Amino acid sequence: MGLILGYTLRNLAVRKLTTTLTVSGLSLVVFVFAAVMMLAHGLEKTLVATGSADNAIVVRAAASTETVSLLSREQGAIVKTQPEILLGGDGAPVAAGEIVVLINIDKRKNGEPANVVIRGTVPAAFPLRPNVKLTSGRMFTPGTSEVIAGSAVAANFRGCGLGEHVTFAGREWNVVGTFDAGGAGFDSELWGDVEQVQQSFRRPILSSMTVKLRDPAEFQKFKERLESDPRLTIDVKRELDYYADQSRATATFIRVIGTVISIIFAFGAMVGAMITMYATVANRTVEIGTLRAIGFSRRAVMLVFLIESLWLSLIGAGIGLVAASLMSLVRISTTNWDTLSELAFGFAVSPQIILGSLIFAVAMGLCGGFLPAVRAARANIVESLRAA
């Protein structure tokens, strides 16, 4: 086997031009495939990172997002009395009743409007979400028209930077601080006082209640008691599951479109690899005859050309994956179709994406090299040697 591997590698090195062209086509396909998978994974990773393992979120029954959920204040008060909720240093439950509304703000780079989440919350939101850190300025003062902005919103939207002003719901709001959530979805939100946001939008309700459990193992008991309470028509979810659901439709769409595009590209790359391998077989007729004459079986000759095709695909996969990994330095902002709000996220690679890309490349190599390998294996010894 070592002899065959070395022989096939030397053959690729001898035919530099055809090898380069074929590898370029294969690497482009792998790059597109891996980049699209990284885009979908980055979206999921961003939203899953938004939730905490020991938090639970309560929304109206059948509400898929906070923006379409309605809870009365009385329902919120019932949720806060549950014994499974962790108590803070002041003896109060670590819980936040919040209102979530979409507002329209112009982007800095082109002035085009986009939906941004304004979250009316309470000071308990920070101990509830320890990954959120105030990075500049200060916390908003309850009872005032002040907001703090997530890092992505502050960077990408007009009027949302520290010391700037943003207008919505008929009021001007001062941005008094910015925060960072470590790349999570909260980076794409504005936070203000829940009472002020409710008054501004004339919506005296809550969108959700988020609580920190004293023991994540008590979640099922917490969920069953609340969902069976006749005073409540609610769904109780782990916060991680809730935010994972937020990415499902958009991530699935990206994967489907990306896979279709990659398959179309792959067909072209396989045809290119097949042409290259057919040309290789035609140019090496004497060589094939010599191999058969010195004792190489038809199966061994076929294996030689299949391995050569696999080398091309694996080299192309390596180059494509290296190029795709550079995309992890890029962050983009687009509309999350589940929430209809703007969300900033980056490309993210995973072992599954690397493995999937390699399998995809090997499949292209096998499909593109199989028929030329069969042709080489069927070559007649005498006729091949006469070609000299």
mmCIF file of C-alpha atoms in Angstrom, residues 129-361:
data_model
loop_
_atom_site.group_PDB
_atom_site.id
_atom_site.type_symbol
_atom_site.label_atom_id
_atom_site.label_comp_id
_atom_site.label_asym_id
_atom_site.label_seq_id
_atom_site.Cartn_x
_atom_site.Cartn_y
_atom_site.Cartn_z
ATOM 1 C CA ARG A 129 -27.458 36.551 33.413
ATOM 2 C CA PRO A 130 -23.899 36.691 34.793
ATOM 3 C CA ASN A 131 -22.416 36.541 31.287
ATOM 4 C CA VAL A 132 -23.734 40.063 30.637
ATOM 5 C CA LYS A 133 -21.188 42.681 31.724
ATOM 6 C CA LEU A 134 -21.524 46.466 31.717
ATOM 7 C CA THR A 135 -18.514 47.606 29.671
ATOM 8 C CA SER A 136 -18.919 51.389 29.639
ATOM 9 C CA GLY A 137 -21.111 54.045 31.215
ATOM 10 C CA ARG A 138 -23.578 52.981 33.884
ATOM 11 C CA MET A 139 -26.816 51.072 34.452
ATOM 12 C CA PHE A 140 -30.043 52.843 33.463
ATOM 13 C CA THR A 141 -31.858 54.568 36.303
ATOM 14 C CA PRO A 142 -35.311 53.038 36.938
ATOM 15 C CA GLY A 143 -38.151 55.470 36.262
ATOM 16 C CA THR A 144 -36.239 57.440 33.609
ATOM 17 C CA SER A 145 -35.932 57.425 29.812
ATOM 18 C CA GLU A 146 -32.530 55.775 29.876
ATOM 19 C CA VAL A 147 -31.349 52.642 28.118
ATOM 20 C CA ILE A 148 -28.184 50.600 27.850
ATOM 21 C CA ALA A 149 -27.131 49.057 24.542
ATOM 22 C CA GLY A 150 -25.651 45.686 23.659
ATOM 23 C CA SER A 151 -22.245 45.859 21.975
ATOM 24 C CA ALA A 152 -23.567 44.889 18.512
ATOM 25 C CA VAL A 153 -26.410 47.414 18.649
ATOM 26 C CA ALA A 154 -24.101 50.182 19.868
ATOM 27 C CA ALA A 155 -21.689 49.510 17.007
ATOM 28 C CA ASN A 156 -24.181 49.024 14.189
ATOM 29 C CA PHE A 157 -27.159 51.335 14.809
ATOM 30 C CA ARG A 158 -27.455 55.104 14.745
ATOM 31 C CA GLY A 159 -28.091 56.802 18.068
ATOM 32 C CA CYS A 160 -27.269 53.667 20.078
ATOM 33 C CA GLY A 161 -23.695 54.457 21.107
ATOM 34 C CA LEU A 162 -22.769 55.656 24.578
ATOM 35 C CA GLY A 163 -23.931 59.267 25.087
ATOM 36 C CA GLU A 164 -26.173 59.206 22.009
ATOM 37 C CA HIS A 165 -29.947 59.420 21.843
ATOM 38 C CA VAL A 166 -32.475 57.153 20.179
ATOM 39 C CA THR A 167 -36.137 57.925 19.585
ATOM 40 C CA PHE A 168 -38.930 55.390 19.773
ATOM 41 C CA ALA A 169 -42.470 55.171 21.148
ATOM 42 C CA GLY A 170 -42.691 58.979 20.937
ATOM 43 C CA ARG A 171 -39.874 59.563 23.415
ATOM 44 C CA GLU A 172 -36.196 60.304 23.264
ATOM 45 C CA TRP A 173 -34.074 57.817 25.186
ATOM 46 C CA ASN A 174 -30.544 58.473 26.406
ATOM 47 C CA VAL A 175 -27.987 55.714 26.000
ATOM 48 C CA VAL A 176 -26.139 55.787 29.333
ATOM 49 C CA GLY A 177 -24.194 52.539 29.094
ATOM 50 C CA THR A 178 -23.145 49.654 26.892
ATOM 51 C CA PHE A 179 -22.841 45.989 27.796
ATOM 52 C CA ASP A 180 -21.271 42.852 26.393
ATOM 53 C CA ALA A 181 -22.861 39.415 26.537
ATOM 54 C CA GLY A 182 -19.894 37.499 25.173
ATOM 55 C CA GLY A 183 -21.295 37.167 21.659
ATOM 56 C CA ALA A 184 -24.756 36.033 22.820
ATOM 57 C CA GLY A 185 -28.045 37.323 21.442
ATOM 58 C CA PHE A 186 -28.354 39.984 24.164
ATOM 59 C CA ASP A 187 -25.584 41.901 22.352
ATOM 60 C CA SER A 188 -28.241 42.745 19.757
ATOM 61 C CA GLU A 189 -30.683 44.311 22.237
ATOM 62 C CA LEU A 190 -31.420 47.589 24.031
ATOM 63 C CA TRP A 191 -32.350 47.322 27.706
ATOM 64 C CA GLY A 192 -34.450 49.857 29.614
ATOM 65 C CA ASP A 193 -36.642 50.056 32.707
ATOM 66 C CA VAL A 194 -39.627 47.694 32.394
ATOM 67 C CA GLU A 195 -42.123 50.223 33.798
ATOM 68 C CA GLN A 196 -41.017 52.934 31.372
ATOM 69 C CA VAL A 197 -41.124 50.628 28.359
ATOM 70 C CA GLN A 198 -44.604 49.408 29.320
ATOM 71 C CA GLN A 199 -45.863 52.991 29.636
ATOM 72 C CA SER A 200 -44.263 54.127 26.398
ATOM 73 C CA PHE A 201 -45.845 51.370 24.348
ATOM 74 C CA ARG A 202 -49.094 51.417 26.399
ATOM 75 C CA ARG A 203 -48.743 47.728 27.097
ATOM 76 C CA PRO A 204 -49.196 47.050 30.826
ATOM 77 C CA ILE A 205 -48.205 43.417 30.433
ATOM 78 C CA LEU A 206 -45.130 41.206 30.524
ATOM 79 C CA SER A 207 -43.729 39.203 27.657
ATOM 80 C CA SER A 208 -41.959 36.655 29.821
ATOM 81 C CA MET A 209 -40.748 35.731 33.269
ATOM 82 C CA THR A 210 -37.190 34.435 33.541
ATOM 83 C CA VAL A 211 -36.103 32.838 36.808
ATOM 84 C CA LYS A 212 -32.931 31.265 38.168
ATOM 85 C CA LEU A 213 -33.548 27.869 39.738
ATOM 86 C CA ARG A 214 -31.750 26.993 42.965
ATOM 87 C CA ASP A 215 -31.196 23.501 41.480
ATOM 88 C CA PRO A 216 -31.577 22.804 37.718
ATOM 89 C CA ALA A 217 -32.731 19.277 38.639
ATOM 90 C CA GLU A 218 -35.927 20.813 40.076
ATOM 91 C CA PHE A 219 -36.970 22.167 36.668
ATOM 92 C CA GLN A 220 -39.481 19.389 35.930
ATOM 93 C CA LYS A 221 -41.264 19.870 39.256
ATOM 94 C CA PHE A 222 -41.326 23.650 38.677
ATOM 95 C CA LYS A 223 -42.685 23.177 35.150
ATOM 96 C CA GLU A 224 -45.382 20.640 36.064
ATOM 97 C CA ARG A 225 -46.745 22.716 38.937
ATOM 98 C CA LEU A 226 -46.974 25.934 36.923
ATOM 99 C CA GLU A 227 -48.383 24.381 33.732
ATOM 100 C CA SER A 228 -51.089 22.586 35.750
ATOM 101 C CA ASP A 229 -52.111 25.756 37.619
ATOM 102 C CA PRO A 230 -55.623 26.708 36.320
ATOM 103 C CA ARG A 231 -54.836 30.419 36.819
ATOM 104 C CA LEU A 232 -52.044 30.240 34.252
ATOM 105 C CA THR A 233 -52.046 29.487 30.528
ATOM 106 C CA ILE A 234 -48.325 29.217 30.033
ATOM 107 C CA ASP A 235 -45.403 27.203 28.726
ATOM 108 C CA VAL A 236 -42.335 26.697 30.908
ATOM 109 C CA LYS A 237 -39.038 25.946 29.155
ATOM 110 C CA ARG A 238 -35.402 25.682 30.030
ATOM 111 C CA GLU A 239 -33.795 28.896 28.824
ATOM 112 C CA LEU A 240 -31.252 26.946 26.739
ATOM 113 C CA ASP A 241 -34.051 25.089 24.928
ATOM 114 C CA TYR A 242 -36.028 28.279 24.382
ATOM 115 C CA TYR A 243 -33.157 30.085 22.649
ATOM 116 C CA ALA A 244 -32.152 26.986 20.677
ATOM 117 C CA ASP A 245 -35.693 26.976 19.243
ATOM 118 C CA GLN A 246 -35.214 30.605 18.153
ATOM 119 C CA SER A 247 -32.520 29.590 15.678
ATOM 120 C CA ARG A 248 -34.215 26.510 14.217
ATOM 121 C CA ALA A 249 -36.038 27.976 11.194
ATOM 122 C CA THR A 250 -33.260 30.311 10.064
ATOM 123 C CA ALA A 251 -30.488 27.755 10.606
ATOM 124 C CA THR A 252 -32.455 25.065 8.762
ATOM 125 C CA PHE A 253 -33.085 27.420 5.852
ATOM 126 C CA ILE A 254 -29.388 28.332 5.626
ATOM 127 C CA ARG A 255 -28.396 24.643 5.695
ATOM 128 C CA VAL A 256 -30.906 23.644 3.013
ATOM 129 C CA ILE A 257 -29.954 26.481 0.653
ATOM 130 C CA GLY A 258 -26.256 25.947 1.311
ATOM 131 C CA THR A 259 -26.491 22.208 0.717
ATOM 132 C CA VAL A 260 -28.352 22.701 -2.573
ATOM 133 C CA ILE A 261 -25.750 25.219 -3.786
ATOM 134 C CA SER A 262 -22.906 22.945 -2.679
ATOM 135 C CA ILE A 263 -24.399 19.958 -4.520
ATOM 136 C CA ILE A 264 -24.674 22.007 -7.727
ATOM 137 C CA PHE A 265 -21.062 23.148 -7.341
ATOM 138 C CA ALA A 266 -20.019 19.613 -6.446
ATOM 139 C CA PHE A 267 -21.487 18.273 -9.685
ATOM 140 C CA GLY A 268 -19.292 20.682 -11.627
ATOM 141 C CA ALA A 269 -16.239 19.776 -9.539
ATOM 142 C CA MET A 270 -16.865 16.050 -10.036
ATOM 143 C CA VAL A 271 -17.114 16.526 -13.789
ATOM 144 C CA GLY A 272 -13.821 18.434 -13.660
ATOM 145 C CA ALA A 273 -12.162 15.697 -11.620
ATOM 146 C CA MET A 274 -13.550 13.066 -13.978
ATOM 147 C CA ILE A 275 -12.178 14.864 -17.048
ATOM 148 C CA THR A 276 -8.801 15.181 -15.339
ATOM 149 C CA MET A 277 -8.724 11.496 -14.469
ATOM 150 C CA TYR A 278 -9.847 10.427 -17.954
ATOM 151 C CA ALA A 279 -7.043 12.555 -19.416
ATOM 152 C CA THR A 280 -4.620 10.975 -16.968
ATOM 153 C CA VAL A 281 -5.690 7.491 -18.017
ATOM 154 C CA ALA A 282 -5.359 8.400 -21.724
ATOM 155 C CA ASN A 283 -1.853 9.839 -21.245
ATOM 156 C CA ARG A 284 -0.644 6.854 -19.239
ATOM 157 C CA THR A 285 -1.740 4.013 -21.473
ATOM 158 C CA VAL A 286 1.773 2.585 -21.749
ATOM 159 C CA GLU A 287 2.284 2.954 -18.038
ATOM 160 C CA ILE A 288 -0.938 1.055 -17.359
ATOM 161 C CA GLY A 289 0.139 -1.693 -19.759
ATOM 162 C CA THR A 290 3.520 -1.924 -18.008
ATOM 163 C CA LEU A 291 1.876 -2.191 -14.600
ATOM 164 C CA ARG A 292 -0.350 -5.004 -15.848
ATOM 165 C CA ALA A 293 2.652 -6.728 -17.490
ATOM 166 C CA ILE A 294 4.749 -6.786 -14.296
ATOM 167 C CA GLY A 295 1.928 -8.357 -12.314
ATOM 168 C CA PHE A 296 -0.452 -5.618 -11.157
ATOM 169 C CA SER A 297 -4.001 -6.997 -11.176
ATOM 170 C CA ARG A 298 -6.955 -5.099 -12.663
ATOM 171 C CA ARG A 299 -8.126 -4.396 -9.102
ATOM 172 C CA ALA A 300 -4.720 -2.915 -8.171
ATOM 173 C CA VAL A 301 -4.724 -0.635 -11.234
ATOM 174 C CA MET A 302 -8.246 0.502 -10.411
ATOM 175 C CA LEU A 303 -7.158 1.160 -6.824
ATOM 176 C CA VAL A 304 -4.228 3.288 -8.027
ATOM 177 C CA PHE A 305 -6.489 5.659 -9.958
ATOM 178 C CA LEU A 306 -9.128 5.779 -7.232
ATOM 179 C CA ILE A 307 -6.487 6.690 -4.663
ATOM 180 C CA GLU A 308 -5.164 9.363 -7.001
ATOM 181 C CA SER A 309 -8.662 10.833 -7.209
ATOM 182 C CA LEU A 310 -9.015 10.689 -3.433
ATOM 183 C CA TRP A 311 -5.692 12.513 -3.022
ATOM 184 C CA LEU A 312 -7.066 15.318 -5.206
ATOM 185 C CA SER A 313 -10.247 15.558 -3.136
ATOM 186 C CA LEU A 314 -8.431 15.468 0.221
ATOM 187 C CA ILE A 315 -5.935 18.153 -0.812
ATOM 188 C CA GLY A 316 -8.868 20.240 -2.050
ATOM 189 C CA ALA A 317 -10.703 19.622 1.238
ATOM 190 C CA GLY A 318 -7.703 20.751 3.257
ATOM 191 C CA ILE A 319 -7.345 23.998 1.314
ATOM 192 C CA GLY A 320 -11.101 24.621 1.408
ATOM 193 C CA LEU A 321 -11.283 24.052 5.173
ATOM 194 C CA VAL A 322 -8.325 26.346 5.874
ATOM 195 C CA ALA A 323 -9.966 29.091 3.795
ATOM 196 C CA ALA A 324 -13.335 28.531 5.479
ATOM 197 C CA SER A 325 -11.773 28.669 8.955
ATOM 198 C CA LEU A 326 -10.697 32.257 8.221
ATOM 199 C CA MET A 327 -14.410 33.122 8.038
ATOM 200 C CA SER A 328 -14.566 32.635 11.823
ATOM 201 C CA LEU A 329 -12.986 36.109 12.029
ATOM 202 C CA VAL A 330 -16.057 37.598 10.345
ATOM 203 C CA ARG A 331 -19.212 38.739 12.173
ATOM 204 C CA ILE A 332 -22.386 39.569 10.287
ATOM 205 C CA SER A 333 -25.720 41.081 11.237
ATOM 206 C CA THR A 334 -28.939 39.877 9.699
ATOM 207 C CA THR A 335 -32.608 39.311 10.468
ATOM 208 C CA ASN A 336 -33.478 36.276 12.561
ATOM 209 C CA TRP A 337 -36.689 35.064 10.910
ATOM 210 C CA ASP A 338 -37.912 33.425 14.099
ATOM 211 C CA THR A 339 -37.995 36.716 16.008
ATOM 212 C CA LEU A 340 -37.916 39.159 13.035
ATOM 213 C CA SER A 341 -35.214 41.125 14.856
ATOM 214 C CA GLU A 342 -31.658 41.963 13.852
ATOM 215 C CA LEU A 343 -29.076 39.548 15.240
ATOM 216 C CA ALA A 344 -25.288 39.802 15.097
ATOM 217 C CA PHE A 345 -23.364 36.552 14.977
ATOM 218 C CA GLY A 346 -20.209 35.027 13.518
ATOM 219 C CA PHE A 347 -19.167 31.939 11.577
ATOM 220 C CA ALA A 348 -18.324 29.055 13.917
ATOM 221 C CA VAL A 349 -16.503 25.850 13.051
ATOM 222 C CA SER A 350 -17.058 22.524 14.822
ATOM 223 C CA PRO A 351 -15.605 18.985 14.584
ATOM 224 C CA GLN A 352 -18.848 17.872 12.934
ATOM 225 C CA ILE A 353 -18.436 20.480 10.172
ATOM 226 C CA ILE A 354 -14.820 19.412 9.544
ATOM 227 C CA LEU A 355 -15.808 15.744 9.407
ATOM 228 C CA GLY A 356 -18.806 16.490 7.168
ATOM 229 C CA SER A 357 -16.633 18.505 4.774
ATOM 230 C CA LEU A 358 -14.087 15.693 4.537
ATOM 231 C CA ILE A 359 -16.819 13.128 3.844
ATOM 232 C CA PHE A 360 -18.299 15.466 1.215
ATOM 233 C CA ALA A 361 -14.875 15.814 -0.453
#
